[in-house]
Coordinates of C-alpha atoms in Angstrom, one line a residue:
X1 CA -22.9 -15.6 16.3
X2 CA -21.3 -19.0 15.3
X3 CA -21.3 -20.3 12.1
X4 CA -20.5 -23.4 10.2
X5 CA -21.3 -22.5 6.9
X6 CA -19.7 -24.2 4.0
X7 CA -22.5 -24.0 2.0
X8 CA -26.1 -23.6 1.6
X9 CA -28.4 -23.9 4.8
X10 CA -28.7 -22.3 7.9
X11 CA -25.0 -21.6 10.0
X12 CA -26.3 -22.7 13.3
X13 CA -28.0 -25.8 11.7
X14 CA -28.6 -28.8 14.4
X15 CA -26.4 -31.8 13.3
X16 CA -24.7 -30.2 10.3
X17 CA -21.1 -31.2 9.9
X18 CA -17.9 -29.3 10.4
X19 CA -17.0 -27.0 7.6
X20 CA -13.8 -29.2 6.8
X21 CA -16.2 -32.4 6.6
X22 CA -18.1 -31.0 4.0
X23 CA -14.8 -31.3 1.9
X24 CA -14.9 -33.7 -1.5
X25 CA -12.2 -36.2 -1.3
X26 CA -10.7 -38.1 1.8
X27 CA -8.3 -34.9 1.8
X28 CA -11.1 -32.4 2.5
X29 CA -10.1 -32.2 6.0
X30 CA -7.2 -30.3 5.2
X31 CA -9.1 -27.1 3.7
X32 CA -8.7 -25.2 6.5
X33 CA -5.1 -25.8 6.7
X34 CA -4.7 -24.8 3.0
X35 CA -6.6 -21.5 3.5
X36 CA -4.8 -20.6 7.3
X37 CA -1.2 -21.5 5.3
X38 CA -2.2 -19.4 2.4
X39 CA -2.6 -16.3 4.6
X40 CA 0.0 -17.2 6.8
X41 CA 2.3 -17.6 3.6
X42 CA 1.3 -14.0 2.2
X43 CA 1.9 -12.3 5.2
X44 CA 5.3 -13.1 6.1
X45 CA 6.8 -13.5 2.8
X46 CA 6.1 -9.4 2.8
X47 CA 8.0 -9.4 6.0
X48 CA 11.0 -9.5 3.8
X49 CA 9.8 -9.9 -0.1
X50 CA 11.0 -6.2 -0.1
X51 CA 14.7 -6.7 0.3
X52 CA 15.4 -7.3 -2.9
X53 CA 13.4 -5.1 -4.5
X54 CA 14.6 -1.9 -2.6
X55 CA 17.4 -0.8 -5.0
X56 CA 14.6 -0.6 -7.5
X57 CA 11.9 0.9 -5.2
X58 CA 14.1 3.9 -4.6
X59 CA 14.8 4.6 -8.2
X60 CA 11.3 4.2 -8.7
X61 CA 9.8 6.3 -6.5
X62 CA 13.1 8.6 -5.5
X63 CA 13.6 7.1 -2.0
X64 CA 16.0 8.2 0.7
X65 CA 17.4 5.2 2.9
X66 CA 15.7 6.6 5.8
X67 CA 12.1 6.3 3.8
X68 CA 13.4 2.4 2.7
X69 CA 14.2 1.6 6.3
X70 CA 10.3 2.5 7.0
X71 CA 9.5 0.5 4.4
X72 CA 10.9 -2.2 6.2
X73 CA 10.1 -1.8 9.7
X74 CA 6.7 -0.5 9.6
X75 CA 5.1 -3.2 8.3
X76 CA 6.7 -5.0 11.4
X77 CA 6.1 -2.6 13.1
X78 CA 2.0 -2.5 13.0
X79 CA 2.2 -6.4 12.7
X80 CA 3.5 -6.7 16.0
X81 CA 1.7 -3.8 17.4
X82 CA -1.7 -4.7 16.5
X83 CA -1.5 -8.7 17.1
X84 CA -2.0 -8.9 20.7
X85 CA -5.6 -6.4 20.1
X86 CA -6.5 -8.6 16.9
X87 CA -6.1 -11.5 19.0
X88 CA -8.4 -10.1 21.8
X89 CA -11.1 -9.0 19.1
X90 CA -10.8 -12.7 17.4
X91 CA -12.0 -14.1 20.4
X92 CA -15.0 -12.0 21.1
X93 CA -16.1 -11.6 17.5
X94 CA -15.2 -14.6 15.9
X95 CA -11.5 -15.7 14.8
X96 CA -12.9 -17.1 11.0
X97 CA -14.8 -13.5 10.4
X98 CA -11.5 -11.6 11.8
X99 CA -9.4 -13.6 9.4
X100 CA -11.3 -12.9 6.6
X101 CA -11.8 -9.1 7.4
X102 CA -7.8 -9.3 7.6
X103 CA -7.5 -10.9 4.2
X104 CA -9.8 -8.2 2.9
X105 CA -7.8 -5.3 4.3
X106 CA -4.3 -6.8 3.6
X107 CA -5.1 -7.2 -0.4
X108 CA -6.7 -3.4 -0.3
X109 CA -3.6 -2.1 1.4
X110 CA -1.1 -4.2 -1.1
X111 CA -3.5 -2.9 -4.3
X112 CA -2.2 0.9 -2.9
X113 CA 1.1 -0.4 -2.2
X114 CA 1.4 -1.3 -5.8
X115 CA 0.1 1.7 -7.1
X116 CA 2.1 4.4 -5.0
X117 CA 3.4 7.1 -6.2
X118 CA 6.0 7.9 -3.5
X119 CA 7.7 6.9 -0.8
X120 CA 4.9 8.3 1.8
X121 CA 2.2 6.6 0.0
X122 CA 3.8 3.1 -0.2
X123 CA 4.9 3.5 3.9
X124 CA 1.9 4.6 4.5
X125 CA -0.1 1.3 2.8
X126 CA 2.8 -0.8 4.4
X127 CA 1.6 0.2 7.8
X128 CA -2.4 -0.6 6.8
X129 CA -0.9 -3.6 5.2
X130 CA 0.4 -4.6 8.5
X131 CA -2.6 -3.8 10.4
X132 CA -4.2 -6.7 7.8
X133 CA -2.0 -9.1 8.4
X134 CA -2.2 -8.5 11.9
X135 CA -5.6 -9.5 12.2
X136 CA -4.6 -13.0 9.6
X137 CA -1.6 -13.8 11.7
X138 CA -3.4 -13.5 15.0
X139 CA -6.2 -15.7 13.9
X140 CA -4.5 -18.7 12.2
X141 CA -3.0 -20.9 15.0
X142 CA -6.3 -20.6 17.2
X143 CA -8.4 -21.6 13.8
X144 CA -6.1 -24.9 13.9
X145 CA -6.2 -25.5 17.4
X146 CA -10.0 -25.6 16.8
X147 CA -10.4 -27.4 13.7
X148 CA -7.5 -30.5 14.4
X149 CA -7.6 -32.9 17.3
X150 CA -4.9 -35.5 18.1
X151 CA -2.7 -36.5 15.7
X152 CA -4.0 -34.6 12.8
X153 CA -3.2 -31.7 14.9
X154 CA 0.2 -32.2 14.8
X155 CA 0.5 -32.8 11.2
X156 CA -1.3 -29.1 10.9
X157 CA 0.9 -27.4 13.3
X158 CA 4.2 -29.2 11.6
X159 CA 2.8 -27.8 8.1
X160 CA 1.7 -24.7 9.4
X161 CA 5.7 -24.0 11.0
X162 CA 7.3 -25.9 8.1
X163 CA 5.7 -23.1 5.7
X164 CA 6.0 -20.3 7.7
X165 CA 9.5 -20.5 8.1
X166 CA 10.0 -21.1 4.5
X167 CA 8.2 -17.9 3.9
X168 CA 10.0 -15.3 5.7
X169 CA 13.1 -17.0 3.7
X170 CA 11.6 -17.3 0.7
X171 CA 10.5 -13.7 0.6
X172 CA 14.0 -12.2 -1.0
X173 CA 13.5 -14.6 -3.5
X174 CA 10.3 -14.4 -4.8
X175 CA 10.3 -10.8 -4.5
X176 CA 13.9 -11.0 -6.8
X177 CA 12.4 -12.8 -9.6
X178 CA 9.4 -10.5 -9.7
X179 CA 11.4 -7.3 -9.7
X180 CA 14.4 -8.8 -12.2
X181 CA 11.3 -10.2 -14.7
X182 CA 7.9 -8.5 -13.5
X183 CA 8.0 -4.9 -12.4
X184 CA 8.7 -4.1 -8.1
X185 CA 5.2 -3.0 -8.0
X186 CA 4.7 -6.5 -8.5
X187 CA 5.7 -8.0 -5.6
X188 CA 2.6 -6.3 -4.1
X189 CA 0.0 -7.0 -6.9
X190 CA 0.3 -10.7 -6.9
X191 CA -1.0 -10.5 -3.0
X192 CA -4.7 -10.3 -4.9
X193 CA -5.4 -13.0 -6.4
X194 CA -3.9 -15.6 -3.8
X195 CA -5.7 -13.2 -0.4
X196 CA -9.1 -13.8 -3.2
X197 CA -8.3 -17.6 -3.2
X198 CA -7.4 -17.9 0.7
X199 CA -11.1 -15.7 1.2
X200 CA -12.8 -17.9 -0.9
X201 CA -11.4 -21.5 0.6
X202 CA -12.2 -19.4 4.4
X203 CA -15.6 -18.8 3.9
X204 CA -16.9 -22.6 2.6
X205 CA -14.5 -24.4 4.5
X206 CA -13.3 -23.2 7.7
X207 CA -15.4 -23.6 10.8
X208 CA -16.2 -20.2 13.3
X209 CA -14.6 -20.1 16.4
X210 CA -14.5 -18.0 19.8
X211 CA -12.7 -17.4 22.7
X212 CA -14.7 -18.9 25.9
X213 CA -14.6 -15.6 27.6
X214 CA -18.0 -14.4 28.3
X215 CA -19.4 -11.8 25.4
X216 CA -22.5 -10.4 24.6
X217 CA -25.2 -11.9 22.6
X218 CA -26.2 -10.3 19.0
X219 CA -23.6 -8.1 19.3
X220 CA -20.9 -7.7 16.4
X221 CA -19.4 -4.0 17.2
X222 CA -20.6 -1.6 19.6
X223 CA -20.6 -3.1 23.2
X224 CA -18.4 -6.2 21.7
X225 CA -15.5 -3.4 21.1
X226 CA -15.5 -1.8 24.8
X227 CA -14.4 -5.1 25.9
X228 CA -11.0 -4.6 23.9
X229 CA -8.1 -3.0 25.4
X230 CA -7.6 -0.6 23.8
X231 CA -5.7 1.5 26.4
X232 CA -3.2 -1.1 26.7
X233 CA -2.8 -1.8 23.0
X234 CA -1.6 2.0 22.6
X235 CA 0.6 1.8 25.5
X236 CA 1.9 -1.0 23.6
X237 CA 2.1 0.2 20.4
X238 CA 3.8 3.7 21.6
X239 CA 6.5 1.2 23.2
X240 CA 7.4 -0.7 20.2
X241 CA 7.3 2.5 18.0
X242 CA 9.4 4.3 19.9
X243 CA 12.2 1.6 20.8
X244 CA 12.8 1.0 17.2
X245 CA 12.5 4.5 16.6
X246 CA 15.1 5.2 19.3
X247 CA 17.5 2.3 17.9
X248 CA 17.3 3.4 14.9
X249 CA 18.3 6.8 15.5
X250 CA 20.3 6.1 17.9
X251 CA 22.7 4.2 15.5
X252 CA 22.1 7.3 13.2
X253 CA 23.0 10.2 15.3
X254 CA 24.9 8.7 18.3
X255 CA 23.4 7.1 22.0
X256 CA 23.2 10.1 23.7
X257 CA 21.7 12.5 21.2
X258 CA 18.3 14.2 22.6
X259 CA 16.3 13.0 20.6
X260 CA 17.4 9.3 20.8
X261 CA 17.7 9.6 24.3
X262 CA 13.6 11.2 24.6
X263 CA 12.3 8.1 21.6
X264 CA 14.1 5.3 24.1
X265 CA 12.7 7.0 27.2
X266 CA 9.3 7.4 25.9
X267 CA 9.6 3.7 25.4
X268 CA 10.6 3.3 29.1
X269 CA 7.2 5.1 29.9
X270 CA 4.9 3.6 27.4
X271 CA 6.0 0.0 29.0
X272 CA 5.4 0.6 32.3
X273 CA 2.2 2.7 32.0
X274 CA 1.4 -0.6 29.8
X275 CA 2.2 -2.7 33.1
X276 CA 0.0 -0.5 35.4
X277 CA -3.0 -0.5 33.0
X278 CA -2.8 -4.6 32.0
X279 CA -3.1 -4.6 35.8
X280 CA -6.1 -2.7 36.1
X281 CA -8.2 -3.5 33.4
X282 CA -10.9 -6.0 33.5
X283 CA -10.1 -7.4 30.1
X284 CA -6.1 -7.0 29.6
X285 CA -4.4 -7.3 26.4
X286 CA -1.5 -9.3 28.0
X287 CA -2.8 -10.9 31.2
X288 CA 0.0 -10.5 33.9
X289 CA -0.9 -14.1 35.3
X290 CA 0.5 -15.7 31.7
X291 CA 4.2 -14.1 32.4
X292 CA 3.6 -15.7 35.7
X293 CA 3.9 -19.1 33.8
X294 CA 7.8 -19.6 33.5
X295 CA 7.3 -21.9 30.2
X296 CA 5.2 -19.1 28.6
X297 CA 7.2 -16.3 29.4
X298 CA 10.7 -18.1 28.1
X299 CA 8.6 -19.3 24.9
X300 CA 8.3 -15.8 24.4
X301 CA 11.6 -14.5 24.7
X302 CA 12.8 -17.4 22.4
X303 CA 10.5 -16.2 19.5
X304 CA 11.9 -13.3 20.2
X305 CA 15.7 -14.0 20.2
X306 CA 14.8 -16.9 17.1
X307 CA 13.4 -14.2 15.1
X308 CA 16.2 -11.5 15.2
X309 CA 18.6 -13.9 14.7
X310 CA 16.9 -16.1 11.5
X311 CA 15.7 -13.5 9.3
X312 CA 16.6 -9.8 9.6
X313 CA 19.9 -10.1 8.6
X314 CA 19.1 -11.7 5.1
X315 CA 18.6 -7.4 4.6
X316 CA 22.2 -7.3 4.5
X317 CA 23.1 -10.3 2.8
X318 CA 20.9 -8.6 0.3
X319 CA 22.7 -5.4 -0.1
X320 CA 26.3 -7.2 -0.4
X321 CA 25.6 -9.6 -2.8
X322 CA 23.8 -6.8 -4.9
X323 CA 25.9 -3.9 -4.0
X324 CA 29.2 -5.7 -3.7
X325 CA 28.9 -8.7 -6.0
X326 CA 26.6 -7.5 -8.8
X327 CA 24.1 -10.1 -8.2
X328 CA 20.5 -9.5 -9.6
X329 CA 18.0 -8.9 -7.8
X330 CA 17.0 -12.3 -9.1
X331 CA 20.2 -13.9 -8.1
X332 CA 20.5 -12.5 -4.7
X333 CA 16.9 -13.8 -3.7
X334 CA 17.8 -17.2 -4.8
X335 CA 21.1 -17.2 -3.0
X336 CA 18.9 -17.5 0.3
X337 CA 16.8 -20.6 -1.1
X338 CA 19.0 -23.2 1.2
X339 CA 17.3 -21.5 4.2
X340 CA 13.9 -21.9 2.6
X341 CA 13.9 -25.1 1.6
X342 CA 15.7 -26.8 4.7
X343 CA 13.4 -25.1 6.7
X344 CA 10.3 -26.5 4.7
X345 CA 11.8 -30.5 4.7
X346 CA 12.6 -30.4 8.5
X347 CA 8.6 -28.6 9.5
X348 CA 7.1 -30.8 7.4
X349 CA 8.7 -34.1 7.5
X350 CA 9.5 -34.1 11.1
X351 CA 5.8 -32.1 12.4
X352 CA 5.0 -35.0 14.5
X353 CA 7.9 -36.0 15.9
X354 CA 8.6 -31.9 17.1
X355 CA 5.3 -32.1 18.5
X356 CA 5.9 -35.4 21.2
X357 CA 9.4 -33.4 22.0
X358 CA 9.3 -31.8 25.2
X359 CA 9.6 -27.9 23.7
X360 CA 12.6 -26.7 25.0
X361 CA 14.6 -29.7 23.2
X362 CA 13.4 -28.9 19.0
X363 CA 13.6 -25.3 20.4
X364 CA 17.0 -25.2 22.1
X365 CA 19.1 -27.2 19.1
X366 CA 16.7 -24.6 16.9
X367 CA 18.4 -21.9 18.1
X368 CA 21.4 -23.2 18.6
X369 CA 21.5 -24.2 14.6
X370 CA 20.4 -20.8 13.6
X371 CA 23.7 -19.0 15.4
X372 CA 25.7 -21.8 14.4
X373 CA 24.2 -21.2 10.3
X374 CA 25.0 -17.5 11.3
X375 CA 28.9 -18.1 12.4
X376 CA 29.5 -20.9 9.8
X377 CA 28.6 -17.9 7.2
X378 CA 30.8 -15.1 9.1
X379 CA 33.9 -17.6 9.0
X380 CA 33.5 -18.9 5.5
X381 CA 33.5 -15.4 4.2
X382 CA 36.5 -14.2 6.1
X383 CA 34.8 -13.2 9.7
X384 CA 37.4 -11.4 11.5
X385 CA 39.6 -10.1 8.5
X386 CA 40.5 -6.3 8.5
X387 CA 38.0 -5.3 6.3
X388 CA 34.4 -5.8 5.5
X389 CA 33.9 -9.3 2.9
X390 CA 33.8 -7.5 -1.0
X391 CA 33.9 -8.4 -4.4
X392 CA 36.7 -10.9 -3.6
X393 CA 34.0 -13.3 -1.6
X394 CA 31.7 -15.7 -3.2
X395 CA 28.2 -16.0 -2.6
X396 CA 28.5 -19.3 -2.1
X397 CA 30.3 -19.9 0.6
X398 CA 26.3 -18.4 1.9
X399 CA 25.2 -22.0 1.7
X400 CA 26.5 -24.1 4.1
X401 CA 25.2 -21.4 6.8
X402 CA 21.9 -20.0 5.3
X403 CA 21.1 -24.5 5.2
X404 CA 22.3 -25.1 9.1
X405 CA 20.4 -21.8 9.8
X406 CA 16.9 -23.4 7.9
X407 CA 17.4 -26.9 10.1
X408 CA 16.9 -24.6 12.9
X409 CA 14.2 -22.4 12.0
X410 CA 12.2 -25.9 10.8
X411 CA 12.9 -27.0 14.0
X412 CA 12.1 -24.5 16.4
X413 CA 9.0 -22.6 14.6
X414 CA 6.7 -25.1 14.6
X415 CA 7.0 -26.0 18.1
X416 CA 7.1 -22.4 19.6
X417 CA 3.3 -21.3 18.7
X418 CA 1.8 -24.7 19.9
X419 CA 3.6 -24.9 22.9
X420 CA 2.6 -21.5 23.9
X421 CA -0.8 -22.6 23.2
X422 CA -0.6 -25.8 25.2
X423 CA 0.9 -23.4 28.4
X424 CA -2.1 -20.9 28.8
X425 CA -5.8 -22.1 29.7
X426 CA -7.9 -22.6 26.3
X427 CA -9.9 -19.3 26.8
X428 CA -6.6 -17.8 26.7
X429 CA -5.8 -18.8 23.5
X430 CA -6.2 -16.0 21.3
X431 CA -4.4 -13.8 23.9
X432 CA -1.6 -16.5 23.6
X433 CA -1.4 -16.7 19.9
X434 CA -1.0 -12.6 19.3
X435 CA 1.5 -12.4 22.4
X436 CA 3.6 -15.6 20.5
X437 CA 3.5 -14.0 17.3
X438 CA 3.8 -10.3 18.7
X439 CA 7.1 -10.9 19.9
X440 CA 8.2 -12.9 16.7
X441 CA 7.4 -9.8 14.8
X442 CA 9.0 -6.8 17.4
X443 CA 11.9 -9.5 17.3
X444 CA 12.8 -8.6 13.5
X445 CA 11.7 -5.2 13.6
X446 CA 14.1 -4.6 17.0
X447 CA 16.9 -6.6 14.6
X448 CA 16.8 -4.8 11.4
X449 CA 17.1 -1.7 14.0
X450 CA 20.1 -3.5 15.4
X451 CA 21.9 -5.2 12.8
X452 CA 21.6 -1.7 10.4
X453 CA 23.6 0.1 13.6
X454 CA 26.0 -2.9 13.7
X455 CA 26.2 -2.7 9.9
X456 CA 27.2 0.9 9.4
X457 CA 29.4 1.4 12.3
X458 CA 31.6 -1.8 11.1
X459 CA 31.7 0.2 7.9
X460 CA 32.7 3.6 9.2
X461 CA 36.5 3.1 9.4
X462 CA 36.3 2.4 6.2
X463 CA 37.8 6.0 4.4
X464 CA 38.5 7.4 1.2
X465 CA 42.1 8.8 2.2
X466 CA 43.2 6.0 4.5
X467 CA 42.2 3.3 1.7
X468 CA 44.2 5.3 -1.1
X469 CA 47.0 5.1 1.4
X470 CA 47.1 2.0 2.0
X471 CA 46.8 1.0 -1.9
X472 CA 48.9 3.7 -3.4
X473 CA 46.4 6.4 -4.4
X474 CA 43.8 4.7 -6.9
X475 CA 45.0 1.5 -7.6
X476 CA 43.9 -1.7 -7.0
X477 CA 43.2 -1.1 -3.2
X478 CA 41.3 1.8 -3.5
X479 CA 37.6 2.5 -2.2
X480 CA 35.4 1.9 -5.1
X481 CA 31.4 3.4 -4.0
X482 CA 29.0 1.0 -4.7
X483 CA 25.6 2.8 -5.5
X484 CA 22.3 1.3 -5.6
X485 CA 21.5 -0.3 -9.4
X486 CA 19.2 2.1 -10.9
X487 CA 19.0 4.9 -7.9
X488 CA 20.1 7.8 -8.8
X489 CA 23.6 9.3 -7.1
X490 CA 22.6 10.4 -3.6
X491 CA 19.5 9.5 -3.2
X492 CA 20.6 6.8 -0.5
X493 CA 21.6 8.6 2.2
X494 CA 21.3 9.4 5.7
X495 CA 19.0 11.6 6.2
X496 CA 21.8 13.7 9.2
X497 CA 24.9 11.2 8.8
X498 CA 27.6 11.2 11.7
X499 CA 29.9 14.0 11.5
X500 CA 32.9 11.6 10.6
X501 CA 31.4 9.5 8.0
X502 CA 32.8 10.6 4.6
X503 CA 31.1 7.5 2.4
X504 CA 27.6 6.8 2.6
X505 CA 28.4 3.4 5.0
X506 CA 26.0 1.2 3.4
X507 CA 26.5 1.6 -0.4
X508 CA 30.5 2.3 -0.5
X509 CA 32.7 -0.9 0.6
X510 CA 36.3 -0.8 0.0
X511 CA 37.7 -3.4 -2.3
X512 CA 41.1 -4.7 -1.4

């Protein structure tokens, strides 16, 4: 059933105006913008609004590391799982009903979030959390690709990538003033009123929308949900689960311990049983004929190479400047702003112009800026020296890097979705959208898995005896452990740490 409802009258009423029309002011054609970047907003600032607050999270609720790294990555996880399926179901049941249903269960699963009592709890709401967003994230490009035409359209899209980006930097920072003033439960709690704000601005202003793919009439559930995938999206989600499982142990335990080696091999199997069944099926998940496309399939290894590069490390950055430096939480969220807000200027300002580019230009120098952003930061803080960067660093010399690294995420986001868009037929659209934004989301989940192995093994060498050597027992040079603010001692750990490792590698730095 399509609707147009805004307001009062019949939804399928002949000659009524788009929802957006029925806006007061010249500006009410931007309503649905305001409500899709509202979502959009809430769901990827808690990406990564946890990262400051996990020092806290464990003392609160008695964490181990292991449980935080869930914490993390299975909100990414079911966000990148689930978008593909959500994007299926958006365009056979409607893509303005799925986003509200998604609004609805993301500020449900952030109300238990908020009010868990342990560690399982708040993993568990994470992952329903992410199954929320899913269905907002997989929704929001097709509801502007519907709603703007022309030249409006880019000014959407340029907004749309301008914020998004600024998000998923902004989320350390928000979520370091809230735990340093608020409470940590906070940064979950304020989801409510702005998902009750982004429901209300969906329902009376955004127009319905399908997919063109044939459905059945007067059907909402039932016969609509056979036509899903659902095969596929478990082959899928298996895959994803198990490589990041796999990573992660495998930078835990070693590469060739069983059960690292059975989590990456069951990954192996899930993706090609995934292959054979998007094959077979009359509906796929993935259609084989989009890889087909050479400008789609690239688009979609850039998101995924833009987003492990741009955002997961900021985890890191957040331990050190915590850990290390004795930031606040506060502090070490608004030592990432430059990202944010360079990100924001350059989406926003410079949305048209991105959009006449040809795509691989805005998203070639993107990329290019973001691992230049990452390098200016490795050689401003010593990159290269014989130790790990300590208490001797300054947090600014962040800033030149985290600001190249935001020109290149304003650059490149906003192009990436709409092009992907453009490169598929327009029945393929939702498909399109929760494939883009599928492998945006495996791309920081797969780097948080990555960078955390890269982080503790360049923190290995680092030992009690050798450091006292080197300083003359426990003077100046000796290895000071830096625990957690406010966790109690031992409580992050590995849950089986390698036989060698004599400090816990990501809380103990040595301090020349």
């Amino acid at each position: 059933m399509r609707s147009t409802s805004g307001g009062g009258g019949p939804a399928g009423r002949r000659g009524a105006r788009p929802a957006w029309r029925r806006g007061a002011g010249p500006g009410g054609k931007w309503w649905p913008l305001a409500a899709v970047a509202l979502g959009n907003v809430l769901l990827l600032v808690d990406v990564t609004i946890v990262n400051s607050a996990l020092p806290r999270i464990a003392d609160g609720l008695g964490a181990t590391l292991t449980s935080l790294q869930w914490v993390l990555d299975i909100y990414a996880l079911a966000l990148a799982a689930l978008l593909m399926v959500a994007g299926s179901a958006a365009d056979l049941l409607g893509r303005r009903r799925l986003y509200v249903a998604g609004l609805t269960l993301f500020a449900l699963a952030s109300l238990a979030c908020g009010l868990a009592p342990d560690a399982g709890v708040l993993v568990a709401a994470r992952a329903v959390q992410g199954a929320g967003a899913a269905a907002m994230f997989a929704t929001t490009t097709p509801l502007l690709m519907a709603t703007y035409q022309g030249r409006d359209r880019g000014v959407a899209f340029g907004v749309w990538g301008g914020v998004s980006g600024a998000a998923a930097a902004a989320g350390p920072v928000l979520g370091g003033l809230l735990t340093e003033y608020v409470d940590w439960r906070a940064i979950f709690l304020v989801n409510l009123p702005l998902t009750a704000v982004a429901v209300w601005i969906t329902v009376r202003r955004v127009p319905e929308s399908h997919g063109d793919l044939p459905r059945p009439r007067n059907s909402v559930g039932g016969r609509t949900l056979t036509l899903i995938d659902w095969p596929g999206a478990g082959c899928f989600t298996v895959c994803a689960g198990a490589l990041t499982y796999g990573l992660m142990r495998g930078g835990e335990r070693g590469w060739t311990e069983s059960g690292t080696l059975t989590a990456l091999g069951g990954a192996t199997l899930a993706l090609l049983v995934f292959i054979v069944v998007e094959r077979r099926v009359r509906r796929p998940l993935l259609d084989p004929a989009l890889l087909r496309r050479p400008s789609f399939a690239a688009l979609l290894v850039a998101a995924l190479l833009a987003q492990a590069a741009a955002f997961p490390y900021l985890t890191f950055v957040g331990l050190w400047v915590q850990n290390v430096l004795g930031l606040s939480p506060g502090r070490a969220g608004l030592a990432v702003t430059p990202m944010a807000l360079m990100s924001l200027l350059v989406g926003a300002l410079g949305g048209r112009v991105l959009q006449r580019m040809a795509p691989q230009l805005p998203v070639g120098i993107g990329m290019l800026l973001v691992g230049a952003g990452v390098l200016l930061e490795y050689a401003l803080l010593g990159g290269g020296a014989a130790q790990p960067p300590t208490g001797g660093a300054d947090w600014t010399a962040l800033l030149p890097g985290l600001a190249v690294s935001g020109l290149g995420i304003g650059a490149a986001m906003p192009v990436l979705v709409p092009s992907a868009l453009g490169a598929v037929p327009p029945q393929r659209a939702g498909m399109a959208s929760g494939a883009m934004n599928t492998f945006q989301q495996l791309g920081y989940a797969l780097g948080i898995a990555v960078l955390g192995t890269v982080f503790a093994d360049a923190l290995h060498g680092v030992h009690p005896g050798a450091a006292q050597q080197r300083a003359g027992g426990s003077a100046p040079g000796a290895v000071r452990p830096y625990a957690i603010p406010g966790c109690r001692p031992g409580a992050l750990r590995r849950s089986s740490p390698r036989p060698h490792t004599q400090v816990n590698p990501l809380i103990s730095f040595h301090i020349p």
